[in-house]
XYZ file of C-alpha atoms in Angstrom:
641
model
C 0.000 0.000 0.000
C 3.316 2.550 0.819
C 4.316 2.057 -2.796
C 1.014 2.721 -4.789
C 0.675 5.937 -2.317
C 4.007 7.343 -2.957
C 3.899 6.506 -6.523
C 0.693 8.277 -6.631
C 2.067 11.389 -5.154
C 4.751 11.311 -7.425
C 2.230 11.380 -10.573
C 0.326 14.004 -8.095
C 3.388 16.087 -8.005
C 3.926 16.081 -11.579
C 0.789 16.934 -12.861
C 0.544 19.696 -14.887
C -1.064 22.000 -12.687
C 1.003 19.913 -9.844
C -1.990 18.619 -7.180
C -2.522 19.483 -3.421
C -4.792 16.248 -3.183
C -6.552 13.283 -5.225
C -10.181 11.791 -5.246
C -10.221 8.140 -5.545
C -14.325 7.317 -5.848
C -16.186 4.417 -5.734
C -18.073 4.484 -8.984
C -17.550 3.363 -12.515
C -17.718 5.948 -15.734
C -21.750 5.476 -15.110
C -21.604 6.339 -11.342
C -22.599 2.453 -10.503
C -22.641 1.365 -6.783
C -21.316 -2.371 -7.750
C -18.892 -2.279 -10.118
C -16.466 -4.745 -12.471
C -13.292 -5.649 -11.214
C -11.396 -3.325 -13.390
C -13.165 -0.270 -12.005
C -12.334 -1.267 -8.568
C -9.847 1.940 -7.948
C -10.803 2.688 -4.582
C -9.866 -0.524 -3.646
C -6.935 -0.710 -5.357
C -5.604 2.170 -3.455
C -7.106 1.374 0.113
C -7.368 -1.942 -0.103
C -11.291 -1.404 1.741
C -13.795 -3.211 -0.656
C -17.074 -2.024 0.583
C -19.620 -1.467 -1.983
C -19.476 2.391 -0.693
C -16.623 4.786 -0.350
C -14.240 7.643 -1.574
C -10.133 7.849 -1.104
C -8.537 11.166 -0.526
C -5.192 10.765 -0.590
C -2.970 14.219 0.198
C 0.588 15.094 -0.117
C 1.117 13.699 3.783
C -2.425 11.866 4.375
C -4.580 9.215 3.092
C -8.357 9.369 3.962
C -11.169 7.258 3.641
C -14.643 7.636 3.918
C -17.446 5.261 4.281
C -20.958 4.846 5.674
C -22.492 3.161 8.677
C -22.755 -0.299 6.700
C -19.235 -0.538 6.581
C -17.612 0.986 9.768
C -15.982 -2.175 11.214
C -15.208 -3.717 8.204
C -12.953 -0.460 6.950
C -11.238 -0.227 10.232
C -10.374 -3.711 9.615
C -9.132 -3.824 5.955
C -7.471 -0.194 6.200
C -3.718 -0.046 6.692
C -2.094 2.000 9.324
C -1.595 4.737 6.874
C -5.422 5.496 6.163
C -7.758 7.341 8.342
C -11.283 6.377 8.409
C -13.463 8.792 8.193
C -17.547 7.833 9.183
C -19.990 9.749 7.027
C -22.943 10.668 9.164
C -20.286 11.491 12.510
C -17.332 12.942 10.450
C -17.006 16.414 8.157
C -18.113 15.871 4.495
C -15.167 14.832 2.410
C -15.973 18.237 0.604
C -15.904 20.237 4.355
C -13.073 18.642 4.941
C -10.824 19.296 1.679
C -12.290 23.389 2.032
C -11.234 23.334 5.742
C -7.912 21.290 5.831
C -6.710 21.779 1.991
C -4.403 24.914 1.524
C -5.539 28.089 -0.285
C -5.992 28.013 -4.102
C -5.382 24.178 -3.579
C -6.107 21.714 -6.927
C -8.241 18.673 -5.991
C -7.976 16.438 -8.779
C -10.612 13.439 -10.092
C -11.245 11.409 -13.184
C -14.085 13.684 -14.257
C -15.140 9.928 -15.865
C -16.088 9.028 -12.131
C -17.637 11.894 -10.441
C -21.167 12.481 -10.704
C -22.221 16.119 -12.277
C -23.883 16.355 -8.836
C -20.689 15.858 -6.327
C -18.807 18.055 -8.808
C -21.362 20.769 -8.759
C -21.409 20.188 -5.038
C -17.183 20.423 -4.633
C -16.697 23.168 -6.798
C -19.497 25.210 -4.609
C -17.038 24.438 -1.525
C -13.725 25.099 -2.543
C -14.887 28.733 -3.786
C -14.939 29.590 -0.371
C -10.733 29.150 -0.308
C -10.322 29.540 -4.386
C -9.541 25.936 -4.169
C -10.101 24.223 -7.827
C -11.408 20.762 -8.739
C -8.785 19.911 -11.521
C -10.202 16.658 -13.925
C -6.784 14.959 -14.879
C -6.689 14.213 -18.599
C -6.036 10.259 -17.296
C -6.757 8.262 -14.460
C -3.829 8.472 -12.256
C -4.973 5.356 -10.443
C -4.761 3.487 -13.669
C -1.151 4.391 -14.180
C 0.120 2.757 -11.294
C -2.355 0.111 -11.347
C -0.395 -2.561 -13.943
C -2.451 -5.265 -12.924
C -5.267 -3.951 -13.702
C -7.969 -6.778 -15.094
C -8.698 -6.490 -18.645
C -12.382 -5.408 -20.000
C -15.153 -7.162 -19.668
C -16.122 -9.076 -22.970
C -19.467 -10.585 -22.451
C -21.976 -10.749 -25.097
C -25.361 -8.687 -25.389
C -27.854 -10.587 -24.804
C -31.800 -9.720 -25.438
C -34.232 -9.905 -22.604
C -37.389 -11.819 -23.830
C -40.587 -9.909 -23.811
C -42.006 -12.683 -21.708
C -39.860 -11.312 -19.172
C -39.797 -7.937 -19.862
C -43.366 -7.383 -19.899
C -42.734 -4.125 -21.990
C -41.836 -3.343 -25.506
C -38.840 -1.158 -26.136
C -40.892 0.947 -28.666
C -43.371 1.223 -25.983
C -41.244 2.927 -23.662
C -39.781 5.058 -26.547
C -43.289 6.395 -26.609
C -43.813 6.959 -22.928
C -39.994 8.484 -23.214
C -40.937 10.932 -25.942
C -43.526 11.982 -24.300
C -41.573 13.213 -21.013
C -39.018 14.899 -23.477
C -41.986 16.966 -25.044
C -43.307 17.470 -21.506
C -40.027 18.883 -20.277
C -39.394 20.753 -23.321
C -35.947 18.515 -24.208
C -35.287 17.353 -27.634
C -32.661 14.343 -26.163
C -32.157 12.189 -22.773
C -27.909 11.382 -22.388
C -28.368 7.716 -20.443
C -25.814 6.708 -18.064
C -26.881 4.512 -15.804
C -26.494 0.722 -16.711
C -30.087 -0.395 -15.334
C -31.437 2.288 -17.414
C -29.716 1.755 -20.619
C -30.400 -2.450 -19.830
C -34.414 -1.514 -18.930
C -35.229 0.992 -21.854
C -33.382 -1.462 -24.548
C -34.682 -5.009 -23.143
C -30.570 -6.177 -22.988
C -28.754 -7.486 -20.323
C -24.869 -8.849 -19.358
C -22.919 -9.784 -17.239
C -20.204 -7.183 -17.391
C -20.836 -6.825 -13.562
C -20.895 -9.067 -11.347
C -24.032 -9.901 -9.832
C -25.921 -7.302 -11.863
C -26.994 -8.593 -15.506
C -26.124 -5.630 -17.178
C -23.995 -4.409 -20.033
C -21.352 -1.659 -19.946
C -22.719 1.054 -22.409
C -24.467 4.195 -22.416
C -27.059 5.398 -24.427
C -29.121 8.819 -26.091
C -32.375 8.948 -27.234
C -33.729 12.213 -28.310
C -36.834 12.785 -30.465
C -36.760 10.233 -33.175
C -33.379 8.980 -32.940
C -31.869 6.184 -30.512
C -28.226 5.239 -30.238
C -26.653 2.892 -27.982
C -22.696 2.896 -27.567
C -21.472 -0.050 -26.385
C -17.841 -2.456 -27.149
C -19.097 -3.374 -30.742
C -17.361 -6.684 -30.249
C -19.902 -7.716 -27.753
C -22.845 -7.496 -30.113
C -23.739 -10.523 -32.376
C -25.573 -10.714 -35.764
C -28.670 -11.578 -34.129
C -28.675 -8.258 -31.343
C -27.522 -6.263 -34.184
C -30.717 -7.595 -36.267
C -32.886 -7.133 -33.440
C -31.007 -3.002 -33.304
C -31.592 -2.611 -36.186
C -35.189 -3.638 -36.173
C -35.674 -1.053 -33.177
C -34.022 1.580 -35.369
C -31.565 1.888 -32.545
C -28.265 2.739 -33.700
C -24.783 0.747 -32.178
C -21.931 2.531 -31.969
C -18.685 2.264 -30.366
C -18.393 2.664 -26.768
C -15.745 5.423 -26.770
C -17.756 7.603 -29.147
C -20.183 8.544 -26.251
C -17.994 11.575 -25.637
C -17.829 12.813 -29.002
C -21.646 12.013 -29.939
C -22.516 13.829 -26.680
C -20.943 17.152 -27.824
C -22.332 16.858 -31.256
C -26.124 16.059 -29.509
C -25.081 19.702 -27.811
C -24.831 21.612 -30.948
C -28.114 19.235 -32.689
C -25.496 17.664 -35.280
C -26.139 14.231 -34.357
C -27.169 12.142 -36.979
C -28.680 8.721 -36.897
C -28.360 6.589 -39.908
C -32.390 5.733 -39.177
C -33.511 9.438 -39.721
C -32.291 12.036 -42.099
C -30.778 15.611 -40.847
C -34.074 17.205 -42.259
C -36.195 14.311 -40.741
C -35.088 15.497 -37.115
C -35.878 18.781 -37.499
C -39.055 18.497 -38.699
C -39.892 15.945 -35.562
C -38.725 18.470 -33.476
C -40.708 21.045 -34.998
C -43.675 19.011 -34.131
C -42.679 18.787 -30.452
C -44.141 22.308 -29.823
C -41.794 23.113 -27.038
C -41.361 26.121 -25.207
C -39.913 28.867 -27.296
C -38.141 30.145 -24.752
C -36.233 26.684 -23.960
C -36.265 25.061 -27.350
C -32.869 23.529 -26.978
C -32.880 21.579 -23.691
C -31.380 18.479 -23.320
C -32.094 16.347 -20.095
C -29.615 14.580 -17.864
C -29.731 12.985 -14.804
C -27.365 15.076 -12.465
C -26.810 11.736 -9.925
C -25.760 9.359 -13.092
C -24.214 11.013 -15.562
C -20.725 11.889 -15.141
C -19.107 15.083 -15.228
C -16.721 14.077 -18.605
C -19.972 14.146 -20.712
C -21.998 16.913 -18.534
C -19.094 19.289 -19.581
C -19.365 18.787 -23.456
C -22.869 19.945 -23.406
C -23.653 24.195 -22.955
C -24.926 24.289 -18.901
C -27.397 26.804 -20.191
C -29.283 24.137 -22.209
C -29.192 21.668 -19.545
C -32.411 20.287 -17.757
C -30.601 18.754 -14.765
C -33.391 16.363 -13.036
C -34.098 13.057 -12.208
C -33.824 10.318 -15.304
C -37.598 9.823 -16.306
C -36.629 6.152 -16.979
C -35.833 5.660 -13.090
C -39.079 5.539 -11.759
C -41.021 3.992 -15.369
C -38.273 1.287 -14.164
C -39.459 1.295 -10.768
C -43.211 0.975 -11.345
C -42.877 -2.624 -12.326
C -45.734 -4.202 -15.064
C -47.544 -7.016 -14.361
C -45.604 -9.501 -16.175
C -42.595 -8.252 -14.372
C -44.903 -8.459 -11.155
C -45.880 -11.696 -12.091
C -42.353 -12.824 -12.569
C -40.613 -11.282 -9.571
C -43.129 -13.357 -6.942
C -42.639 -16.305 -9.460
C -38.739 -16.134 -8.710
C -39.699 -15.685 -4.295
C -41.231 -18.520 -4.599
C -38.397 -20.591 -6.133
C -36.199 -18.524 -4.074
C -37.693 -19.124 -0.972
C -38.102 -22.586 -1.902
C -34.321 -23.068 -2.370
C -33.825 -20.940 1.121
C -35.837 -23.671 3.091
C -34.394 -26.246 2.274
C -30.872 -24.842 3.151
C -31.809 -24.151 6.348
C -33.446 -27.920 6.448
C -30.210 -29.174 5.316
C -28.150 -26.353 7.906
C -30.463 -27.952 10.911
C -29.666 -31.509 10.075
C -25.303 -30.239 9.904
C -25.026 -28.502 12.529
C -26.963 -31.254 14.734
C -24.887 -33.999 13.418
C -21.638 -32.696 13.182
C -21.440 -30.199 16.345
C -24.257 -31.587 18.530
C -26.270 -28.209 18.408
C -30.047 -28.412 19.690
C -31.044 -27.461 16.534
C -33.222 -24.902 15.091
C -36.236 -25.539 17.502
C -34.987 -26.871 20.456
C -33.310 -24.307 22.948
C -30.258 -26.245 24.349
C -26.368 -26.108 25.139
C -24.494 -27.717 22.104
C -22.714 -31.056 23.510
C -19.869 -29.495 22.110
C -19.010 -32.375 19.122
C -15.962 -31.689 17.034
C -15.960 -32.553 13.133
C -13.000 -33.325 11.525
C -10.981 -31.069 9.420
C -12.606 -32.189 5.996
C -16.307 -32.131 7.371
C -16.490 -28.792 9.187
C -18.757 -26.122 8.289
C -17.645 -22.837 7.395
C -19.286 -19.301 6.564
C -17.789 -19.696 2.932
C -18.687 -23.456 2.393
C -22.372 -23.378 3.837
C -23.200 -20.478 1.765
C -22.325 -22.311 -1.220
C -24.559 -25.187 -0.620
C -26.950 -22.081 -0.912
C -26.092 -21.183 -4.118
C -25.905 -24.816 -5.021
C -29.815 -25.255 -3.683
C -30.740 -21.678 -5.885
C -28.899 -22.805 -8.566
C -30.998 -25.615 -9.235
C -34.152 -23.594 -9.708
C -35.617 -22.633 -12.815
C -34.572 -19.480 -14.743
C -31.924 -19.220 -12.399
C -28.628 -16.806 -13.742
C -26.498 -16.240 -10.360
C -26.320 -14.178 -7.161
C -27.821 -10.783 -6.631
C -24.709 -10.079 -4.432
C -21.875 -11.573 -2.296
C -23.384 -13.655 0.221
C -23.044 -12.496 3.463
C -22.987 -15.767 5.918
C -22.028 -14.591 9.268
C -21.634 -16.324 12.404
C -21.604 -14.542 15.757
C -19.052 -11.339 15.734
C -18.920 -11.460 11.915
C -22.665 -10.979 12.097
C -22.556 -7.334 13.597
C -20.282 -6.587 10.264
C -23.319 -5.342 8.232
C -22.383 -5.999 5.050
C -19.976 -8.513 5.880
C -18.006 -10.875 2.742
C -16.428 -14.178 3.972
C -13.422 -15.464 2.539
C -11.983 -18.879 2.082
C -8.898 -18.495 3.509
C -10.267 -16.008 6.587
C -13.864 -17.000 7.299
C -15.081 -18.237 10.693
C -16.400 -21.746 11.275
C -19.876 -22.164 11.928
C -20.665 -21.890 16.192
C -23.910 -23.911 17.375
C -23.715 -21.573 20.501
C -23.897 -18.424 17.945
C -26.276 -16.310 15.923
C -25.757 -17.175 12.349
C -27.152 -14.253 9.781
C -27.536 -14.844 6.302
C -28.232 -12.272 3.810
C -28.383 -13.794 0.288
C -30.167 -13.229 -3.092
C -30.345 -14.047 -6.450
C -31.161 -13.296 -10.163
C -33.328 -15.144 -12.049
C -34.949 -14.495 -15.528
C -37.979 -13.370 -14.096
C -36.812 -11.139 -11.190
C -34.132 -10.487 -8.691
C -34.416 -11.766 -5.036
C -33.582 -10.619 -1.271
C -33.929 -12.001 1.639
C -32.551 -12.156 5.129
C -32.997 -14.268 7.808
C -31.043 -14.980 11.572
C -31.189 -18.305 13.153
C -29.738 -20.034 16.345
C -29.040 -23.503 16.730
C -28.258 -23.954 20.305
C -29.479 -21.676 23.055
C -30.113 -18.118 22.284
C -28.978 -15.890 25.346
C -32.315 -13.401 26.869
C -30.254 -10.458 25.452
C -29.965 -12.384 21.611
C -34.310 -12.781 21.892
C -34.604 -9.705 23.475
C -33.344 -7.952 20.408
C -34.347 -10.386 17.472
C -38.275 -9.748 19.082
C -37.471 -5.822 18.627
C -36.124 -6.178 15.329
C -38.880 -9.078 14.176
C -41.576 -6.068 15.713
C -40.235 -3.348 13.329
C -40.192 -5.595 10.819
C -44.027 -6.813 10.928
C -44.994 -3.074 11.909
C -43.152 -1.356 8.532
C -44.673 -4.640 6.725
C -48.169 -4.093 7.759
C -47.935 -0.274 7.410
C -51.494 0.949 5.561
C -50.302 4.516 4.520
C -51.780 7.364 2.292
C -51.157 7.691 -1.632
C -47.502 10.674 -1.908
C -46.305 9.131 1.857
C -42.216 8.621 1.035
C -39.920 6.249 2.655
C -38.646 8.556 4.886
C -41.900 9.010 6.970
C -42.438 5.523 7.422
C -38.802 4.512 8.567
C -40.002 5.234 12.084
C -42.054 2.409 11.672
C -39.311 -0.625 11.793
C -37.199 1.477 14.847
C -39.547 2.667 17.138
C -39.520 -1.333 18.796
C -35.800 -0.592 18.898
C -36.087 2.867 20.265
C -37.666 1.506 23.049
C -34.375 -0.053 24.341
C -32.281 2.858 22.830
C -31.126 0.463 20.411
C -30.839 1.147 16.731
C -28.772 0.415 13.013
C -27.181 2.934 10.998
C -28.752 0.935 7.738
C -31.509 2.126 5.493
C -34.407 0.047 6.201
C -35.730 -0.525 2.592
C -34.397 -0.176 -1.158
C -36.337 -0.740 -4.039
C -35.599 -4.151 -5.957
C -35.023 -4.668 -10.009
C -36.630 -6.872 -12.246
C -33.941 -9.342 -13.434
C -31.751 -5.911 -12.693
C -29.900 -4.737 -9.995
C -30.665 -5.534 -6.448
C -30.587 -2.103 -4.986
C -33.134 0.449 -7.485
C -34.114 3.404 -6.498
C -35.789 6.094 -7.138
C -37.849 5.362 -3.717
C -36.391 4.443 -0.617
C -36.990 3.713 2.803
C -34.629 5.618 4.996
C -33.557 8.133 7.433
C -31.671 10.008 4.750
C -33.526 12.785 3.610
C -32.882 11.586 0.124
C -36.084 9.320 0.829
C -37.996 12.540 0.614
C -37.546 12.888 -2.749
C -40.132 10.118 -4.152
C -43.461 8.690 -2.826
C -44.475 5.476 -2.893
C -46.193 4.080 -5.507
C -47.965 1.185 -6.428
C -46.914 -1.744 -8.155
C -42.974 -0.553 -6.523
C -40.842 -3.075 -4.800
C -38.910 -2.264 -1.467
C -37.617 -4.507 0.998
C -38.022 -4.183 4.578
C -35.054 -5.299 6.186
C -34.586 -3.803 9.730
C -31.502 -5.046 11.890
C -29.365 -4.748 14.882
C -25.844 -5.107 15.515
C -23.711 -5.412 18.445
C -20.308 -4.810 17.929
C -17.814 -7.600 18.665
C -21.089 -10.101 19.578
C -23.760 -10.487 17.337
C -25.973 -8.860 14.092
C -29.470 -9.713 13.660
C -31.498 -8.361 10.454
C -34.445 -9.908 8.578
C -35.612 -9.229 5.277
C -38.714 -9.655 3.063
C -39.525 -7.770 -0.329
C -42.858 -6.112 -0.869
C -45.103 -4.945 -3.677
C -46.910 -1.993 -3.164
C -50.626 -2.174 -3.467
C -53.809 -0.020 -3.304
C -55.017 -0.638 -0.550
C -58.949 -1.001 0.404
C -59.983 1.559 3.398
C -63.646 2.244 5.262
C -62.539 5.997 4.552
C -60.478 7.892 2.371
C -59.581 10.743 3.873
C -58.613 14.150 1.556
C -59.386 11.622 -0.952
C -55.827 10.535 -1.605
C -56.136 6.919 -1.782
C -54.542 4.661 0.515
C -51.475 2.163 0.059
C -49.915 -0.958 1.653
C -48.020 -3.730 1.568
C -47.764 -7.343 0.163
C -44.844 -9.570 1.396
C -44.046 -11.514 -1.273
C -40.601 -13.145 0.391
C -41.294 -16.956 1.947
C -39.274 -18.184 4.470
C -40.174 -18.705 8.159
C -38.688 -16.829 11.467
C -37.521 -18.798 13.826
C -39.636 -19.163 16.753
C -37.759 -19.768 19.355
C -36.051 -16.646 18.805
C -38.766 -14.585 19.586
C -40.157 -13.448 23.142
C -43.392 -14.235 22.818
C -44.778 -12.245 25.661
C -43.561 -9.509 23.564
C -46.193 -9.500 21.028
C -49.350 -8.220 20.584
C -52.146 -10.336 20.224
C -51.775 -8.908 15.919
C -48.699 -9.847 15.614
C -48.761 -13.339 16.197
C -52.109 -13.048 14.165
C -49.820 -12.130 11.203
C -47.159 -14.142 11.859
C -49.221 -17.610 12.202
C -50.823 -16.197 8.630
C -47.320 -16.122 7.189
C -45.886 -18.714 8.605
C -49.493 -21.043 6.767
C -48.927 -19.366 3.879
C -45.337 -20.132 3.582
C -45.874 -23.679 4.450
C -48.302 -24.283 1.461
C -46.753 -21.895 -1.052
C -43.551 -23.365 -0.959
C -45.437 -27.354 -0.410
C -45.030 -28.225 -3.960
C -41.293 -27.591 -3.875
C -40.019 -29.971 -0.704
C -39.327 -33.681 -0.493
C -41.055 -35.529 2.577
C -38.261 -34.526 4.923
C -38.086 -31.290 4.165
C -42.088 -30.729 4.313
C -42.001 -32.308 7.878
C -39.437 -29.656 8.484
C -41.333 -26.983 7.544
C -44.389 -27.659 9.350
C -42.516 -27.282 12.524
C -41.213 -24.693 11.652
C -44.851 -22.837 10.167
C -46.992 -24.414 13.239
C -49.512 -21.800 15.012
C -49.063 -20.811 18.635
C-alpha cells in the first residue's frame, strides 16, 4: 500500500497543474454502486472493498470515507496509513478538503467518475478558499495500477418480452412523451439499469448485476446505444436494427454527446431534415427550445461538460421511476422467482439444521439447548464460505436461475454485527452452534431479482440475543403491515421498523428498505426507505418493490437483520380521507422466522395473528417444492401458537 501511495504522489506532483490532493471514488464511468473488477480503484488504493466509499489521498495523508454499513469492516481492511473517516459522525469529504486543503489548492478526479452532482457540489465548496477541482486528462490510479484486469467481454444478450413485460418501442413512446413534456429534444443515459431496462438487454459485465457496460441517447426520433461493438452478435444487431436503434462504439459517447449539444447528431435511421421536422412538431417552449435532459446523480461530469450548462435540464432520469413501477408480467415474474427462491432458502436451512446437529451436537433450530460441544473433523467442518455455497448450489438448481444478486453475506456470531460482511476462504469463521448465524443472500433469475434475510440459532439463544431479534422481528411486521396514504415517502415511514428498537435505545445505521429490479440490480431506487432525507424525494407508488429489512448489531457479539420484499398495493380503506387513496403492503418473500427466537410475551395479540398467517402461507406456497423430509421440516417450523 506505501508504494502505490508514494507513486501516486509522485504522478500528483507532476501533474501539470502539480496537485494538493486526489479523489479516488467508488463508482464506474456510469456512477454504478457495484462495479467490475477493473473499475475497482478505490480498492486498489485502500485496499477497503465495501460497496461504498471515496479515497482522498494528500501530499502527507490518506483518507477514507465510508458509511455506517461498513464501519468495522474499513477499520479492519485499512492499513495504518489510512484514516477512516464515518460519514454521518465525520465532516463531508468536501468540508473537509475546504477546511484542511491549503488556499488556491487543486483537488484532482477522473471527471469519468464523479457524478455532475458531487462536482457541482465540490466546486461550490472550494470557492470559499479559491480551491479548484482539476479533472486529470487520465486516471492516475490506472497508471500505477499494472495489474489492472482487462475489459469485460461478455456478449449482449436480449431480454425476452415474456420477461420484460414491456416493448422497447413502448417505452420510446412513454420516453418521448416526457421529453416533449419537459421541453428537451434528447435524454444522455448513463446509468447501466437504465440503458439495460429501456433497450430489453442485459450482461454480465458486472458481477451480480446482468447488465452491459454502455451508455445510451435517445432524443426525439433517434436512438443510439454505444457499447464495445465486439460484444454485439448478428442476431442483437438484427434485433437493433429492427428497433431503429443505432450501435456505436463505446468510446464515441464523448464525441456524440458534444455533437447532440450543438443538434449535429445524426442517426443513420432518420435524415438531418427528418429530425428537425420531428422536433418542430414537439411544440416546445420557445423560450427553452434547446434543452437536453440529464440525470445530475448518473451522468458523469466528462460528458456533462461537453454539453452548454445553459441548455441543460438537470433532473431526475424519467426512466428511473417507469423502471421502478414494475408491469404485471414483471410483477408476475418477480413473486414467481420468491417462490423458487424461498423454496431453495428452506431447504438450506433444512439441510443447515440436520449439519449442525450432526456434526457439532447443536439443539437445533427448535430446540433451545447447550451444544454437547461435538468436534468434526478437518474435511467435514462447516464454514461461513462453504455453507453459503450449498446455498447457491440449492438456488442454482431452480428454474430461470442466472447467479447471485450479491456476495453472500454468511455470518456467524461477531462477523454478524459486520453489516455488510463478505467471507473469505482463507479467513472465514467456522460455523458456532452456541452463535447467531445471519444470512443475507439473493439471487437473479430471468424473471426477477431476489432478497432475503434471515437470523437463526441452533443452540441456546442468550435473553439479550431474543430480546433484540423480538425488537427487530416487531419493526419488521410493523413497517410490513404499514397501511399509509397515496404521496407518503420512505422517509416518513422509517419510524415504523425502529420505534420497537427505540424503546431499548437500540438502533442500526442501515436504510431500512431499497427498491428491488426486475432481473436488474438488487438495490433500485428512485424510492427508498430511509432516514436520509434523500427518501424525501419520491413517494411510494404502487406496483414498486422495497424490501423491509430492519436489523441490529452489536459490535464484537452479534448482528441480527431480517428481510422480506414487498409490492406496493392499493389498498382497500372504510374511509379515504382528503381523498388521496390509501397504500400498503404485500410480502411476497417466503421463508419462516424462527420461533424460538422470539419473546413471545412480547407480542401483541396482531402480531402473532400475522405471523401464524405467514408462517401457513409459507408452508403451502412453498409445499409443492419440498421432499417428505423437508415438508415435515417446515411444518414445525410454520406451526400456530
Amino acid at each position: 500500500m506505501s508504494e502505490i501511495l508514494s507513486s501516486l504522489r509522485s504522478l500528483m506532483a507532476s501533474h501539470s497543474p502539480p496537485l494538493d490532493a486526489l479523489v479516488v471514488p467508488s463508482e464506474d464511468y456510469h456512477q454504478s454502486e457495484y462495479v467490475s473488477a477493473r473499475d475497482k480503484r478505490r480498492e486498489f488504493v485502500s485496499g477497503f472493498s465495501g460497496s461504498a466509499g471515496l479515497a482522498l489521498i494528500t501530499k502527507k495523508e490518506a483518507r477514507l470515507w465510508t458509511d455506517g454499513r461498513y464501519f468495522l469492516q474499513a477499520l479492519q481492511q485499512l492499513s495504518d496509513e489510512w484514516t477512516l473517516m464515518r460519514m454521518g459522525e465525520d465532516p463531508l469529504v468536501e468540508v473537509w478538503m475546504s477546511d484542511n486543503l491549503p488556499e488556491e489548492a487543486n483537488i484532482g478526479v477522473d471527471s469519468w467518475c464523479v457524478s455532475v452532482d458531487t462536482a457541482n457540489r465540490w466546486g461550490k465548496s472550494f470557492a470559499k478558499k479559491n480551491q479548484k477541482l482539476i479533472t486529470t486528462t487520465t486516471d492516475l490510479v490506472d497508471e500505477v495500477w499494472k495489474s489492472r484486469p482487462p475489459s469485460e467481454m461478455s456478449p449482449v444478450v436480449v431480454h425476452p418480452l415474456e420477461f420484460a413485460g414491456r416493448s422497447v418501442s413502448h417505452k420510446f413512446e412513454d420516453l418521448r412523451a416526457k421529453l416533449k413534456q419537459e421541453g428537451a429534444r434528447g435524454l444522455v443515459i448513463a446509468a447501466l439499469d437504465e440503458v439495460a431496462w429501456l433497450y430489453n438487454i442485459r450482461g454480465t459485465d458486472v458481477a451480480y448485476c446482468p447488465v452491459v457496460h454502455a451508455f445510451a441517447i435517445l432524443t426525439t426520433d433517434s436512438a443510439f446505444l454505444y457499447v464495445d461493438k465486439k460484444k454485439v452478435s448478428d442476431e442483437a444487431n438484427s434485433y437493433f436494427n429492427g428497433l431503429g436503434v443505432e450501435v456505436r462504439e463505446y468510446t464515441d459517447v464523448i464525441s456524440d454527446v458534444a455533437l447532440l449539444a450543438s443538434d449535429r447528431l445524426i442517426s443513420s435511421f432518420a435524415s438531418k431534415t427528418v429530425q428537425h421536422e420531428a422536433a418542430k412538431d414537439m411544440e416546445i417552449d420557445s423560450d427553452q427550445p434547446d434543452r437536453l435532459w440529464v440525470d445530475p446523480a448518473s451522468c458523469c461530469y466528462a460528458l456533462y461538460s461537453k454539453l452548454d450548462a445553459e441548455k441543460v435540464l438537470l433532473q431526475p432520469s424519467p426512466i428511473s421511476l417507469s423502471k421502478a413501477l414494475k408491469n404485471p408480467v414483471e410483477l408476475e415474474g418477480i413473486k414467481n422467482a420468491h417462490v423458487r427462491d424461498g423454496a431453495a432458502v428452506v431447504q438450506y436451512l433444512v439441510w443447515l439444521d440436520n449439519q449442525m446437529q450432526e456434526l457439532y451436537g447443536a439443539s437445533g433450530y427448535f430446540l433451545e439447548a447447550e451444544a454437547s460441544k461435538k468436534k468434526p473433523s478437518e474435511t467435514s467442518k462447516l464454514t461461513e464460505v462453504t455453507v453459503s455455497d450449498k446455498l447457491e448450489s440449492l438456488r442454482a438448481s431452480k428454474e430461470h436461475f442466472r447467479g447471485l444478486s450479491f456476495p453472500t453475506i454468511s455470518s456467524v456470531g461477531s462477523n454478524a454485527a459486520v453489516i455488510h460482511y463478505s467471507p473469505e476462504p482463507e479467513a472465514c469463521a467456522e460455523m458456532d452452534p452456541d452463535k447467531i448465524y445471519l444470512c443475507d443472500s439473493g439471487a437473479q433469475y430471468l424473471d426477477g431479482t431476489t432478497d432475503i434475510t434471515r437470523t437463526v440459532h441452533f443452540g441456546k439463544p442468550s435473553a439479550h440475543e431474543k430480546e433484540c431479534y423480538t425488537a427487530v422481528f416487531k419493526g419488521h411486521v410493523a413497517l410490513g403491515n404499514a397501511r399509509f396514504p397515496k404521496g407518503t415517502n420512505g422517509y416518513t415511514l422509517d419510524i415504523l421498523a425502529r420505534a420497537p428498537l427505540w424503546k431499548y435505545g437500540l438502533d442500526y445505521r442501515h436504510g431500512t428498505g431499497h427498491g428491488v429490479g426486475s432481473y436488474l440490480c438488487v438495490h433500485e431506487g428512485p424510492h427508498q426507505v430511509s432516514f436520509r432525507p434523500s427518501a424525501r424525494n419520491v413517494p411510494l407508488q404502487a406496483t414498486m418493490t422495497v424490501t423491509d429489512e430492519p436489523g441490529y448489531y452489536e459490535d464484537g457479539n452479534f448482528g441480527i437483520r431480517l428481510e422480506n420484499v414487498l409490492v406496493v398495493n392499493d389498498a382497500e380503506t372504510e374511509f379515504n380521507f382528503g381523498d388521496k387513496g390509501y397504500l400498503q403492503f404485500e410480502h411476497i418473500t417466503w421463508a419462516p422466522y424462527q420461533v424460538k427466537l422470539i419473546d413471545l410475551d412480547e407480542l401483541t395479540r396482531e402480531e402473532i395473528d400475522w405471523l401464524n398467517t405467514y408462517h401457513s402461507k409459507c408452508k403451502d406456497i412453498l409445499a409443492p417444492f419440498m421432499n417428505q423430509t423437508e415438508m415435515e421440516w417446515l411444518k414445525k417450523a410454520t406451526e400456530p401458537f
